[in-house]
Amino acid sequence: MNNYIALYCERTMPGLWSEPLNAVSNISFLIAAWAIFQLARRQQKVATGICILITLATSIGMGSALFHTFATQWARLLDVIPIMLFQLGFLWLYSRQVVRMKYGYAGGLLVGFLLASNFSNKFTNIFNGSLSYAPAFLVLLGLGLYHYQQQKREPFILLAASGVFLLALSFRTLDREICPYFSTGTNFIWHLCNGILLYLSARGLILNRAMID
């Protein structure tokens, strides 16, 4: 394997099985997708938007597993693109179906988020690249505060998701720093936490969404 991408502590050489924990831990996203589907089905109808989120959650798990297996640029794209699409899809659905924003305001929010994410992606050397997730964390925290203030169903759920996100970012940031003491690193915990994050975020949406697509 030539020109492989080595971003994480666990990978020390080329090879398909050089990041076993980072690869296998992506099962958390598949479990999250299954749990989201089960929750949505109990609400009597799995709406189109929720189906898209479930598909994207599954794609995140598969794409990330491929990246941590092959460690190539094409696999990295399969990792990062579904993550961004899930963020955009969730933000659109929450702003439209829970906050009840008009199309223009919701679209403007998405554009602002994209611009902020693009800017933060320029600082890949800071905090092991975790700074690139700052816009997503801040938006989720803002939605969590709104969710609580408006006393939506399960009012603390998005704040809890924000807490899990912060914990996940901490483990992602520590991955290379802890390498000399813990050879497998901590990026696999980032995956495990993010599976929980996806479920909590989707739960807050599903339990409070207006019954429209």
PDB file of C-alpha atoms in Angstrom:
ATOM      1  CA  MET A   1       0.000   0.000   0.000  1.00  0.00           C
ATOM      2  CA  ASN A   2       1.597   3.272  -1.133  1.00  0.00           C
ATOM      3  CA  ASN A   3       0.812   6.769   0.061  1.00  0.00           C
ATOM      4  CA  TYR A   4      -1.479   5.567   2.815  1.00  0.00           C
ATOM      5  CA  ILE A   5      -2.926   8.173   5.189  1.00  0.00           C
ATOM      6  CA  ALA A   6      -1.726   7.825   8.779  1.00  0.00           C
ATOM      7  CA  LEU A   7      -3.678  10.266  10.916  1.00  0.00           C
ATOM      8  CA  TYR A   8      -4.277   8.179  14.013  1.00  0.00           C
ATOM      9  CA  CYS A   9      -2.197   6.645  16.753  1.00  0.00           C
ATOM     10  CA  GLU A  10      -3.335   3.088  16.081  1.00  0.00           C
ATOM     11  CA  ARG A  11      -1.920   3.000  12.536  1.00  0.00           C
ATOM     12  CA  THR A  12       1.834   2.473  12.541  1.00  0.00           C
ATOM     13  CA  MET A  13       2.216   0.786   9.126  1.00  0.00           C
ATOM     14  CA  PRO A  14       0.400   0.086   5.853  1.00  0.00           C
ATOM     15  CA  GLY A  15      -2.093  -2.752   5.767  1.00  0.00           C
ATOM     16  CA  LEU A  16      -5.816  -3.390   5.773  1.00  0.00           C
ATOM     17  CA  TRP A  17      -5.921  -4.420   9.434  1.00  0.00           C
ATOM     18  CA  SER A  18      -3.579  -1.821  10.938  1.00  0.00           C
ATOM     19  CA  GLU A  19      -6.430   0.019  12.707  1.00  0.00           C
ATOM     20  CA  PRO A  20      -8.625  -2.792  14.065  1.00  0.00           C
ATOM     21  CA  LEU A  21     -10.219  -0.810  16.913  1.00  0.00           C
ATOM     22  CA  ASN A  22     -10.782   2.262  14.745  1.00  0.00           C
ATOM     23  CA  ALA A  23     -12.390   0.069  12.078  1.00  0.00           C
ATOM     24  CA  VAL A  24     -14.558  -2.168  14.263  1.00  0.00           C
ATOM     25  CA  SER A  25     -15.762   0.665  16.532  1.00  0.00           C
ATOM     26  CA  ASN A  26     -17.739   2.044  13.579  1.00  0.00           C
ATOM     27  CA  ILE A  27     -20.376  -0.526  14.406  1.00  0.00           C
ATOM     28  CA  SER A  28     -21.680   2.164  16.759  1.00  0.00           C
ATOM     29  CA  PHE A  29     -23.030   4.092  13.749  1.00  0.00           C
ATOM     30  CA  LEU A  30     -24.836   1.024  12.433  1.00  0.00           C
ATOM     31  CA  ILE A  31     -26.374   0.418  15.861  1.00  0.00           C
ATOM     32  CA  ALA A  32     -27.405   4.083  15.982  1.00  0.00           C
ATOM     33  CA  ALA A  33     -29.030   3.831  12.535  1.00  0.00           C
ATOM     34  CA  TRP A  34     -30.968   0.725  13.639  1.00  0.00           C
ATOM     35  CA  ALA A  35     -32.070   2.416  16.882  1.00  0.00           C
ATOM     36  CA  ILE A  36     -33.188   5.549  15.008  1.00  0.00           C
ATOM     37  CA  PHE A  37     -35.230   3.385  12.626  1.00  0.00           C
ATOM     38  CA  GLN A  38     -36.880   1.531  15.503  1.00  0.00           C
ATOM     39  CA  LEU A  39     -37.748   4.805  17.246  1.00  0.00           C
ATOM     40  CA  ALA A  40     -39.152   6.340  14.062  1.00  0.00           C
ATOM     41  CA  ARG A  41     -41.193   3.215  13.336  1.00  0.00           C
ATOM     42  CA  ARG A  42     -42.784   3.430  16.782  1.00  0.00           C
ATOM     43  CA  GLN A  43     -43.996   6.892  15.785  1.00  0.00           C
ATOM     44  CA  GLN A  44     -46.108   5.057  13.144  1.00  0.00           C
ATOM     45  CA  LYS A  45     -44.376   6.527  10.078  1.00  0.00           C
ATOM     46  CA  VAL A  46     -40.727   6.629   9.050  1.00  0.00           C
ATOM     47  CA  ALA A  47     -40.740   9.932   7.178  1.00  0.00           C
ATOM     48  CA  THR A  48     -38.597  10.591   4.125  1.00  0.00           C
ATOM     49  CA  GLY A  49     -36.269  12.981   5.956  1.00  0.00           C
ATOM     50  CA  ILE A  50     -35.707  10.478   8.762  1.00  0.00           C
ATOM     51  CA  CYS A  51     -35.039   7.726   6.219  1.00  0.00           C
ATOM     52  CA  ILE A  52     -32.340   9.929   4.715  1.00  0.00           C
ATOM     53  CA  LEU A  53     -30.745  10.449   8.141  1.00  0.00           C
ATOM     54  CA  ILE A  54     -30.813   6.699   8.788  1.00  0.00           C
ATOM     55  CA  THR A  55     -29.158   6.067   5.423  1.00  0.00           C
ATOM     56  CA  LEU A  56     -26.517   8.692   6.136  1.00  0.00           C
ATOM     57  CA  ALA A  57     -25.816   7.287   9.612  1.00  0.00           C
ATOM     58  CA  THR A  58     -25.263   3.882   8.002  1.00  0.00           C
ATOM     59  CA  SER A  59     -23.045   5.489   5.353  1.00  0.00           C
ATOM     60  CA  ILE A  60     -20.951   7.171   8.052  1.00  0.00           C
ATOM     61  CA  GLY A  61     -20.257   3.819   9.683  1.00  0.00           C
ATOM     62  CA  MET A  62     -19.406   2.112   6.412  1.00  0.00           C
ATOM     63  CA  GLY A  63     -17.334   4.993   5.060  1.00  0.00           C
ATOM     64  CA  SER A  64     -15.363   5.422   8.268  1.00  0.00           C
ATOM     65  CA  ALA A  65     -14.715   1.667   8.464  1.00  0.00           C
ATOM     66  CA  LEU A  66     -13.383   1.734   4.905  1.00  0.00           C
ATOM     67  CA  PHE A  67     -11.148   4.703   5.680  1.00  0.00           C
ATOM     68  CA  HIS A  68      -9.660   3.086   8.754  1.00  0.00           C
ATOM     69  CA  THR A  69      -9.143  -0.093   6.737  1.00  0.00           C
ATOM     70  CA  PHE A  70      -7.725   1.197   3.445  1.00  0.00           C
ATOM     71  CA  ALA A  71      -6.398   4.594   4.663  1.00  0.00           C
ATOM     72  CA  THR A  72      -6.547   6.125   1.177  1.00  0.00           C
ATOM     73  CA  GLN A  73      -7.837   9.453  -0.107  1.00  0.00           C
ATOM     74  CA  TRP A  74     -10.875   7.913  -1.809  1.00  0.00           C
ATOM     75  CA  ALA A  75     -11.795   6.137   1.432  1.00  0.00           C
ATOM     76  CA  ARG A  76     -11.352   9.367   3.366  1.00  0.00           C
ATOM     77  CA  LEU A  77     -13.930  11.025   1.121  1.00  0.00           C
ATOM     78  CA  LEU A  78     -16.351   8.194   1.884  1.00  0.00           C
ATOM     79  CA  ASP A  79     -15.748   9.029   5.550  1.00  0.00           C
ATOM     80  CA  VAL A  80     -16.102  12.824   5.574  1.00  0.00           C
ATOM     81  CA  ILE A  81     -18.849  13.373   2.972  1.00  0.00           C
ATOM     82  CA  PRO A  82     -21.610  11.400   4.773  1.00  0.00           C
ATOM     83  CA  ILE A  83     -20.681  13.163   8.035  1.00  0.00           C
ATOM     84  CA  MET A  84     -21.204  16.584   6.450  1.00  0.00           C
ATOM     85  CA  LEU A  85     -24.417  15.465   4.738  1.00  0.00           C
ATOM     86  CA  PHE A  86     -25.806  14.132   8.021  1.00  0.00           C
ATOM     87  CA  GLN A  87     -25.025  17.441   9.739  1.00  0.00           C
ATOM     88  CA  LEU A  88     -26.724  19.408   6.964  1.00  0.00           C
ATOM     89  CA  GLY A  89     -29.708  17.046   6.861  1.00  0.00           C
ATOM     90  CA  PHE A  90     -30.236  17.177  10.612  1.00  0.00           C
ATOM     91  CA  LEU A  91     -29.884  20.966  10.711  1.00  0.00           C
ATOM     92  CA  TRP A  92     -32.377  21.379   7.867  1.00  0.00           C
ATOM     93  CA  LEU A  93     -34.947  19.025   9.364  1.00  0.00           C
ATOM     94  CA  TYR A  94     -34.664  20.450  12.876  1.00  0.00           C
ATOM     95  CA  SER A  95     -34.864  24.063  11.726  1.00  0.00           C
ATOM     96  CA  ARG A  96     -37.846  23.341   9.467  1.00  0.00           C
ATOM     97  CA  GLN A  97     -39.808  20.772  11.461  1.00  0.00           C
ATOM     98  CA  VAL A  98     -39.063  21.696  15.075  1.00  0.00           C
ATOM     99  CA  VAL A  99     -38.115  25.393  15.040  1.00  0.00           C
ATOM    100  CA  ARG A 100     -40.561  25.907  12.106  1.00  0.00           C
ATOM    101  CA  MET A 101     -38.226  28.244  10.244  1.00  0.00           C
ATOM    102  CA  LYS A 102     -39.242  29.429   6.800  1.00  0.00           C
ATOM    103  CA  TYR A 103     -37.328  28.015   3.839  1.00  0.00           C
ATOM    104  CA  GLY A 104     -35.225  31.132   3.399  1.00  0.00           C
ATOM    105  CA  TYR A 105     -34.074  31.298   7.020  1.00  0.00           C
ATOM    106  CA  ALA A 106     -33.364  27.568   7.163  1.00  0.00           C
ATOM    107  CA  GLY A 107     -31.420  27.780   3.902  1.00  0.00           C
ATOM    108  CA  GLY A 108     -29.447  30.749   5.218  1.00  0.00           C
ATOM    109  CA  LEU A 109     -28.598  28.770   8.347  1.00  0.00           C
ATOM    110  CA  LEU A 110     -27.266  25.919   6.201  1.00  0.00           C
ATOM    111  CA  VAL A 111     -25.167  28.300   4.088  1.00  0.00           C
ATOM    112  CA  GLY A 112     -23.743  29.933   7.218  1.00  0.00           C
ATOM    113  CA  PHE A 113     -22.912  26.516   8.660  1.00  0.00           C
ATOM    114  CA  LEU A 114     -21.190  25.450   5.441  1.00  0.00           C
ATOM    115  CA  LEU A 115     -19.097  28.625   5.361  1.00  0.00           C
ATOM    116  CA  ALA A 116     -18.099  28.236   9.013  1.00  0.00           C
ATOM    117  CA  SER A 117     -17.225  24.571   8.483  1.00  0.00           C
ATOM    118  CA  ASN A 118     -15.157  25.385   5.411  1.00  0.00           C
ATOM    119  CA  PHE A 119     -13.257  28.047   7.380  1.00  0.00           C
ATOM    120  CA  SER A 120     -12.625  25.777  10.372  1.00  0.00           C
ATOM    121  CA  ASN A 121     -11.327  23.025   8.080  1.00  0.00           C
ATOM    122  CA  LYS A 122      -8.311  25.222   7.353  1.00  0.00           C
ATOM    123  CA  PHE A 123      -7.004  24.576  10.874  1.00  0.00           C
ATOM    124  CA  THR A 124      -6.349  20.860  10.591  1.00  0.00           C
ATOM    125  CA  ASN A 125      -3.161  21.100  12.662  1.00  0.00           C
ATOM    126  CA  ILE A 126      -4.922  22.471  15.738  1.00  0.00           C
ATOM    127  CA  PHE A 127      -6.200  19.998  18.348  1.00  0.00           C
ATOM    128  CA  ASN A 128      -5.462  17.096  16.010  1.00  0.00           C
ATOM    129  CA  GLY A 129      -8.001  18.459  13.510  1.00  0.00           C
ATOM    130  CA  SER A 130     -10.826  18.573  16.055  1.00  0.00           C
ATOM    131  CA  LEU A 131     -11.229  22.324  15.605  1.00  0.00           C
ATOM    132  CA  SER A 132     -12.910  21.559  12.274  1.00  0.00           C
ATOM    133  CA  TYR A 133     -15.897  20.274  14.268  1.00  0.00           C
ATOM    134  CA  ALA A 134     -16.282  23.504  16.266  1.00  0.00           C
ATOM    135  CA  PRO A 135     -19.155  24.870  14.107  1.00  0.00           C
ATOM    136  CA  ALA A 136     -21.072  21.589  14.465  1.00  0.00           C
ATOM    137  CA  PHE A 137     -20.603  21.592  18.235  1.00  0.00           C
ATOM    138  CA  LEU A 138     -21.658  25.235  18.603  1.00  0.00           C
ATOM    139  CA  VAL A 139     -24.737  24.765  16.419  1.00  0.00           C
ATOM    140  CA  LEU A 140     -25.788  21.660  18.356  1.00  0.00           C
ATOM    141  CA  LEU A 141     -25.256  23.483  21.653  1.00  0.00           C
ATOM    142  CA  GLY A 142     -27.385  26.381  20.378  1.00  0.00           C
ATOM    143  CA  LEU A 143     -30.145  23.984  19.330  1.00  0.00           C
ATOM    144  CA  GLY A 144     -29.858  22.284  22.703  1.00  0.00           C
ATOM    145  CA  LEU A 145     -30.402  25.569  24.518  1.00  0.00           C
ATOM    146  CA  TYR A 146     -33.404  26.313  22.284  1.00  0.00           C
ATOM    147  CA  HIS A 147     -34.763  22.804  22.853  1.00  0.00           C
ATOM    148  CA  TYR A 148     -34.536  23.241  26.616  1.00  0.00           C
ATOM    149  CA  GLN A 149     -35.844  26.818  26.680  1.00  0.00           C
ATOM    150  CA  GLN A 150     -38.893  25.846  24.625  1.00  0.00           C
ATOM    151  CA  GLN A 151     -39.455  22.787  26.845  1.00  0.00           C
ATOM    152  CA  LYS A 152     -39.687  20.380  23.969  1.00  0.00           C
ATOM    153  CA  ARG A 153     -40.228  16.688  24.632  1.00  0.00           C
ATOM    154  CA  GLU A 154     -37.176  15.394  26.488  1.00  0.00           C
ATOM    155  CA  PRO A 155     -35.894  18.978  26.855  1.00  0.00           C
ATOM    156  CA  PHE A 156     -32.355  18.041  27.892  1.00  0.00           C
ATOM    157  CA  ILE A 157     -31.685  15.585  25.081  1.00  0.00           C
ATOM    158  CA  LEU A 158     -29.811  17.904  22.708  1.00  0.00           C
ATOM    159  CA  LEU A 159     -27.810  19.337  25.607  1.00  0.00           C
ATOM    160  CA  ALA A 160     -26.912  15.760  26.486  1.00  0.00           C
ATOM    161  CA  ALA A 161     -25.930  15.224  22.848  1.00  0.00           C
ATOM    162  CA  SER A 162     -23.723  18.327  23.078  1.00  0.00           C
ATOM    163  CA  GLY A 163     -22.044  16.898  26.168  1.00  0.00           C
ATOM    164  CA  VAL A 164     -21.391  13.598  24.396  1.00  0.00           C
ATOM    165  CA  PHE A 165     -20.026  15.530  21.404  1.00  0.00           C
ATOM    166  CA  LEU A 166     -17.614  17.450  23.645  1.00  0.00           C
ATOM    167  CA  LEU A 167     -16.469  14.204  25.243  1.00  0.00           C
ATOM    168  CA  ALA A 168     -16.005  12.653  21.800  1.00  0.00           C
ATOM    169  CA  LEU A 169     -13.947  15.631  20.624  1.00  0.00           C
ATOM    170  CA  SER A 170     -11.762  15.316  23.714  1.00  0.00           C
ATOM    171  CA  PHE A 171     -10.925  11.696  22.879  1.00  0.00           C
ATOM    172  CA  ARG A 172     -10.294  12.594  19.231  1.00  0.00           C
ATOM    173  CA  THR A 173      -7.948  15.393  20.275  1.00  0.00           C
ATOM    174  CA  LEU A 174      -6.055  13.197  22.735  1.00  0.00           C
ATOM    175  CA  ASP A 175      -5.481  10.391  20.244  1.00  0.00           C
ATOM    176  CA  ARG A 176      -1.935  11.324  19.195  1.00  0.00           C
ATOM    177  CA  GLU A 177      -0.955  12.894  22.507  1.00  0.00           C
ATOM    178  CA  ILE A 178      -1.647   9.703  24.410  1.00  0.00           C
ATOM    179  CA  CYS A 179       0.132   7.478  21.864  1.00  0.00           C
ATOM    180  CA  PRO A 180       3.328   6.966  23.922  1.00  0.00           C
ATOM    181  CA  TYR A 181       1.248   5.701  26.850  1.00  0.00           C
ATOM    182  CA  PHE A 182      -1.659   3.945  25.110  1.00  0.00           C
ATOM    183  CA  SER A 183      -0.600   2.467  21.786  1.00  0.00           C
ATOM    184  CA  THR A 184      -4.083   2.028  20.344  1.00  0.00           C
ATOM    185  CA  GLY A 185      -4.940   5.685  20.904  1.00  0.00           C
ATOM    186  CA  THR A 186      -8.411   6.987  21.707  1.00  0.00           C
ATOM    187  CA  ASN A 187      -9.947   7.637  18.290  1.00  0.00           C
ATOM    188  CA  PHE A 188     -12.069   4.492  18.576  1.00  0.00           C
ATOM    189  CA  ILE A 189     -13.813   6.077  21.585  1.00  0.00           C
ATOM    190  CA  TRP A 190     -14.607   9.052  19.336  1.00  0.00           C
ATOM    191  CA  HIS A 191     -16.501   6.615  17.115  1.00  0.00           C
ATOM    192  CA  LEU A 192     -18.365   5.026  20.020  1.00  0.00           C
ATOM    193  CA  CYS A 193     -19.403   8.412  21.406  1.00  0.00           C
ATOM    194  CA  ASN A 194     -20.516   9.633  17.988  1.00  0.00           C
ATOM    195  CA  GLY A 195     -22.874   6.704  17.581  1.00  0.00           C
ATOM    196  CA  ILE A 196     -24.572   7.847  20.796  1.00  0.00           C
ATOM    197  CA  LEU A 197     -24.481  11.447  19.556  1.00  0.00           C
ATOM    198  CA  LEU A 198     -26.266  10.570  16.320  1.00  0.00           C
ATOM    199  CA  TYR A 199     -28.993   8.673  18.154  1.00  0.00           C
ATOM    200  CA  LEU A 200     -29.605  11.401  20.751  1.00  0.00           C
ATOM    201  CA  SER A 201     -29.751  14.111  18.070  1.00  0.00           C
ATOM    202  CA  ALA A 202     -32.147  12.119  15.902  1.00  0.00           C
ATOM    203  CA  ARG A 203     -34.283  11.266  18.947  1.00  0.00           C
ATOM    204  CA  GLY A 204     -34.674  14.956  19.791  1.00  0.00           C
ATOM    205  CA  LEU A 205     -35.796  15.567  16.210  1.00  0.00           C
ATOM    206  CA  ILE A 206     -38.136  12.588  15.871  1.00  0.00           C
ATOM    207  CA  LEU A 207     -39.975  13.183  19.143  1.00  0.00           C
ATOM    208  CA  ASN A 208     -40.612  16.846  18.351  1.00  0.00           C
ATOM    209  CA  ARG A 209     -40.920  17.112  14.577  1.00  0.00           C
ATOM    210  CA  ALA A 210     -44.018  18.409  12.875  1.00  0.00           C
ATOM    211  CA  MET A 211     -45.619  15.664  10.818  1.00  0.00           C
ATOM    212  CA  ILE A 212     -44.467  17.017   7.472  1.00  0.00           C
ATOM    213  CA  ASP A 213     -41.748  16.005   4.995  1.00  0.00           C
TER     214      ASP A 213
END
